[in-house]
Short mmCIF file of C-alpha atoms in Angstrom, two decimals:
data_model
loop_
_atom_site.label_atom_id
_atom_site.label_comp_id
_atom_site.label_asym_id
_atom_site.label_seq_id
_atom_site.Cartn_x
_atom_site.Cartn_y
_atom_site.Cartn_z
CA LEU A 205 1.76 5.28 -12.40
CA TYR A 206 -0.28 5.53 -15.28
CA ILE A 207 -3.50 5.85 -13.43
CA SER A 208 -4.93 8.38 -16.14
CA ASN A 209 -4.99 5.77 -18.57
CA LEU A 210 -7.80 3.79 -16.64
CA THR A 211 -9.97 6.65 -15.49
CA ASN A 212 -12.77 8.61 -16.82
CA HIS A 213 -11.88 12.30 -16.65
CA SER A 214 -15.58 13.78 -17.28
CA ASN A 215 -16.78 15.84 -14.40
CA ILE A 216 -18.45 12.92 -12.22
CA HIS A 217 -20.61 15.74 -10.61
CA ASP A 218 -22.19 16.24 -14.06
CA GLU A 219 -23.54 12.59 -13.77
CA TYR A 220 -23.91 12.20 -10.04
CA GLU A 221 -25.37 13.76 -6.97
CA ILE A 222 -22.34 13.80 -4.73
CA ASP A 223 -23.20 15.46 -1.11
CA LEU A 224 -20.32 14.95 0.85
CA HIS A 225 -21.96 17.40 3.58
CA ASN A 226 -25.06 15.21 4.26
CA ASN A 227 -23.89 12.66 6.93
CA ASN A 228 -26.92 10.07 6.08
CA ASN A 229 -25.25 9.45 2.67
CA THR A 230 -21.98 8.12 4.25
CA LEU A 231 -22.11 4.32 4.04
CA GLY A 232 -18.42 3.83 5.31
CA GLU A 233 -15.30 5.67 6.27
CA GLY A 234 -11.77 4.45 6.37
CA LYS A 235 -8.17 5.87 6.79
CA TYR A 236 -7.76 6.93 3.14
CA GLY A 237 -11.46 7.77 2.07
CA VAL A 238 -15.09 7.62 1.91
CA ILE A 239 -17.93 5.66 0.63
CA ILE A 240 -21.25 7.66 0.09
CA LYS A 241 -24.81 6.75 -1.36
CA SER A 242 -25.04 8.76 -4.53
CA TYR A 243 -27.70 9.14 -7.38
CA ARG A 244 -27.32 9.09 -11.00
CA LYS A 245 -29.00 12.25 -12.42
CA SER A 246 -30.30 10.64 -15.54
CA ASP A 247 -32.58 8.06 -14.09
CA ASN A 248 -32.10 8.51 -9.99
CA LYS A 249 -30.70 5.18 -9.74
CA PRO A 250 -28.58 4.51 -6.20
CA PHE A 251 -24.73 3.86 -6.24
CA ALA A 252 -22.10 3.53 -3.81
CA ILE A 253 -19.17 6.13 -4.70
CA LYS A 254 -15.92 5.62 -3.06
CA ILE A 255 -13.91 8.59 -2.74
CA MET A 256 -10.15 8.39 -2.12
CA SER A 257 -7.60 11.29 -2.17
CA LYS A 258 -4.89 11.25 -4.74
CA GLN A 259 -2.44 13.16 -2.22
CA ASN A 260 -1.33 10.64 -0.10
CA GLU A 261 1.81 9.27 -1.85
CA LYS A 262 2.00 6.26 0.63
CA ILE A 263 -1.02 4.62 -1.27
CA LYS A 264 -0.72 5.18 -4.64
CA SER A 265 0.60 1.93 -5.56
CA LEU A 266 -2.27 0.38 -3.65
CA LEU A 267 -4.90 2.72 -5.57
CA LEU A 268 -3.33 1.92 -8.92
CA ASN A 269 -3.88 -1.74 -7.91
CA GLU A 270 -7.32 -1.26 -6.55
CA ILE A 271 -8.61 0.83 -9.91
CA LYS A 272 -7.04 -2.21 -11.97
CA VAL A 273 -8.87 -5.06 -9.96
CA SER A 274 -12.06 -2.95 -9.51
CA LEU A 275 -12.57 -2.64 -13.39
CA LEU A 276 -11.26 -6.28 -14.13
CA VAL A 277 -13.45 -8.39 -11.89
CA ASN A 278 -16.83 -9.75 -13.51
CA HIS A 279 -18.40 -12.28 -11.34
CA PRO A 280 -21.88 -12.58 -9.39
CA ASN A 281 -20.18 -13.02 -6.01
CA LEU A 282 -17.94 -9.98 -6.34
CA ILE A 283 -19.16 -6.23 -6.23
CA SER A 284 -19.40 -4.48 -9.75
CA CYS A 285 -17.63 -1.47 -10.50
CA HIS A 286 -19.25 0.63 -13.18
CA CYS A 287 -16.50 3.38 -13.93
CA VAL A 288 -13.54 5.08 -11.98
CA TYR A 289 -13.69 8.77 -12.36
CA GLU A 290 -10.64 11.01 -11.70
CA ASP A 291 -9.86 14.94 -11.10
CA ASN A 292 -7.11 16.83 -9.75
CA ILE A 293 -7.84 15.78 -6.43
CA ASN A 294 -9.66 12.51 -6.12
CA ILE A 295 -10.30 9.12 -7.38
CA TYR A 296 -14.10 8.22 -7.37
CA PHE A 297 -15.23 4.44 -8.05
CA VAL A 298 -18.87 3.85 -8.85
CA PHE A 299 -19.85 0.62 -7.66
CA ASP A 300 -23.31 -0.95 -7.40
CA TYR A 301 -25.24 0.04 -4.10
CA ILE A 302 -26.26 -2.99 -1.94
CA ALA A 303 -29.25 -1.70 0.80
CA GLN A 304 -28.87 -5.13 2.76
CA GLY A 305 -25.24 -3.89 4.10
CA THR A 306 -22.47 -6.49 5.15
CA LEU A 307 -22.27 -9.34 6.66
CA PHE A 308 -21.05 -8.08 9.76
CA ASP A 309 -24.32 -5.91 10.06
CA TYR A 310 -26.34 -9.13 9.39
CA ILE A 311 -24.46 -11.12 12.13
CA LYS A 312 -25.01 -8.17 14.60
CA GLN A 313 -28.69 -8.33 14.03
CA HIS A 314 -29.19 -11.78 15.42
CA ASP A 315 -29.74 -11.90 19.17
CA ASP A 316 -26.80 -14.03 19.79
CA GLU A 317 -24.91 -12.44 17.12
CA LYS A 318 -24.06 -15.67 15.37
CA LEU A 319 -25.47 -17.59 12.45
CA THR A 320 -26.88 -21.44 12.07
CA GLU A 321 -24.26 -23.74 10.59
CA LYS A 322 -26.83 -24.30 7.55
CA GLU A 323 -26.98 -20.22 6.68
CA SER A 324 -23.23 -20.04 7.21
CA ILE A 325 -22.54 -22.97 4.73
CA TYR A 326 -25.00 -21.08 2.08
CA ILE A 327 -22.81 -17.84 2.45
CA ILE A 328 -19.60 -19.30 2.69
CA GLN A 329 -20.15 -21.36 -0.51
CA GLN A 330 -20.83 -18.03 -2.35
CA VAL A 331 -18.01 -16.40 -1.14
CA LEU A 332 -15.72 -19.58 -2.07
CA HIS A 333 -17.25 -19.14 -5.79
CA GLY A 334 -16.18 -15.58 -5.68
CA LEU A 335 -12.54 -16.40 -4.36
CA ASP A 336 -12.22 -19.18 -6.78
CA TYR A 337 -12.85 -16.76 -9.71
CA LEU A 338 -10.21 -14.11 -8.15
CA HIS A 339 -7.57 -16.85 -7.44
CA ASN A 340 -7.77 -19.03 -10.18
CA THR A 341 -9.25 -17.04 -13.05
CA LEU A 342 -7.31 -13.82 -12.61
CA ASN A 343 -4.75 -14.75 -10.16
CA ILE A 344 -5.66 -12.00 -7.54
CA ILE A 345 -5.15 -11.81 -3.97
CA HIS A 346 -7.71 -10.12 -1.70
CA ARG A 347 -5.87 -9.72 1.33
CA ASP A 348 -8.55 -8.41 3.43
CA ILE A 349 -11.40 -10.79 3.68
CA LYS A 350 -13.64 -10.45 6.77
CA PRO A 351 -17.41 -9.75 7.45
CA GLU A 352 -17.34 -6.04 6.70
CA ASN A 353 -16.06 -6.79 3.30
CA ILE A 354 -18.81 -9.35 2.63
CA CYS A 355 -22.17 -7.85 1.28
CA MET A 356 -25.91 -9.75 1.69
CA SER A 357 -27.56 -8.67 -1.59
CA ASN A 358 -30.59 -9.78 -3.02
CA SER A 359 -28.86 -11.20 -6.02
CA GLY A 360 -26.58 -13.08 -3.57
CA VAL A 361 -23.33 -12.72 -1.44
CA LYS A 362 -20.80 -10.33 -2.69
CA ILE A 363 -17.01 -9.83 -1.90
CA ILE A 364 -16.41 -6.09 -1.64
CA ASP A 365 -13.44 -3.63 -1.23
CA PHE A 366 -10.30 -4.48 -3.50
CA GLY A 367 -8.22 -1.96 -1.51
CA PHE A 368 -5.52 -4.34 -0.63
CA ALA A 369 -6.16 -6.54 -3.73
CA ARG A 370 -3.16 -7.40 -6.35
CA ASN A 371 -2.61 -9.52 -9.49
CA LEU A 372 -0.03 -12.07 -8.78
CA PHE A 373 2.48 -13.00 -11.49
CA GLU A 374 2.70 -16.88 -11.81
CA GLY A 375 4.58 -18.35 -8.72
CA GLU A 376 4.97 -14.73 -7.12
CA LYS A 377 4.86 -14.21 -3.54
CA LEU A 378 4.47 -11.09 -1.42
CA GLN A 379 5.65 -9.98 1.87
CA GLU A 380 3.76 -6.67 2.67
CA CYS A 381 1.98 -6.56 5.94
CA LEU A 382 -1.35 -5.49 4.77
CA GLY A 383 -5.14 -6.64 6.03
CA THR A 384 -7.03 -6.65 9.23
CA ALA A 385 -5.15 -7.90 12.26
CA SER A 386 -7.63 -10.25 13.72
CA TYR A 387 -8.07 -12.00 10.13
CA GLN A 388 -4.46 -12.05 8.93
CA ALA A 389 -2.80 -15.48 8.45
CA PRO A 390 0.13 -16.39 10.43
CA GLU A 391 2.85 -15.70 7.50
CA ILE A 392 1.49 -12.12 7.35
CA VAL A 393 1.99 -11.67 11.11
CA ASP A 394 5.26 -13.42 10.90
CA GLY A 395 6.72 -11.40 7.97
CA LEU A 396 7.11 -14.23 5.85
CA MET A 397 6.33 -14.75 2.08
CA TYR A 398 2.88 -15.64 1.42
CA ASP A 399 0.30 -16.16 -1.82
CA ASN A 400 -3.43 -16.13 -2.07
CA LYS A 401 -3.99 -18.89 0.58
CA VAL A 402 -3.92 -16.53 3.13
CA ASP A 403 -7.57 -15.21 1.72
CA MET A 404 -8.73 -18.92 2.89
CA TRP A 405 -7.40 -18.34 6.60
CA SER A 406 -9.09 -15.23 6.56
CA LEU A 407 -12.24 -16.76 5.38
CA GLY A 408 -11.84 -19.62 7.92
CA VAL A 409 -11.90 -16.72 10.77
CA THR A 410 -14.61 -15.31 9.19
CA LEU A 411 -16.38 -18.83 9.20
CA LEU A 412 -15.60 -18.82 13.01
CA ALA A 413 -17.05 -15.64 14.03
CA MET A 414 -20.23 -16.37 12.22
CA ILE A 415 -21.01 -19.86 13.80
CA THR A 416 -19.74 -18.77 17.30
CA GLY A 417 -20.24 -15.28 17.56
CA GLU A 418 -16.86 -14.62 18.62
#
């Protein structure tokens, strides 16, 4: 899959403190990998490192897409990936560390678990800037827009997690059933062909959750 052409093969442990045994460092855990807080040894600056196993054949094509997209994007409303490392077992994505957490966490911090319309507009506008760049500049579809994949940073709202993202050729449509069920567009659920408009549906569901708390 030519992953090796895109990755850094130096030993990541020489440059970053990676402790998988300290649960306090775990920022997130998924079906195929884990995200930990790590520190760069040269200056002790924190980073979020996503570690994914290369052993699962089922996700190799998704992994390749994620590497390509992560290294390609460059926008203030998208998480920055500084480098992707590779060894015999894992792929390591080095992302900016965002201490403020996700939009999901932010919503939950409110007593009624919902936001005002004014605040919701501010957040959605920034996500739309990020999606506009993905869709219209890079022709990339995200396929998993939801509060858990939007971060609230001091420098602005950022879309994260390109695990299901993919570059689309001009006029291309997809049919894979990917994403989070509650946020999936009807055409994905029904097994129909779809394009990047499904991200707008998912963002609409996200907005609904923000202003209603449901």
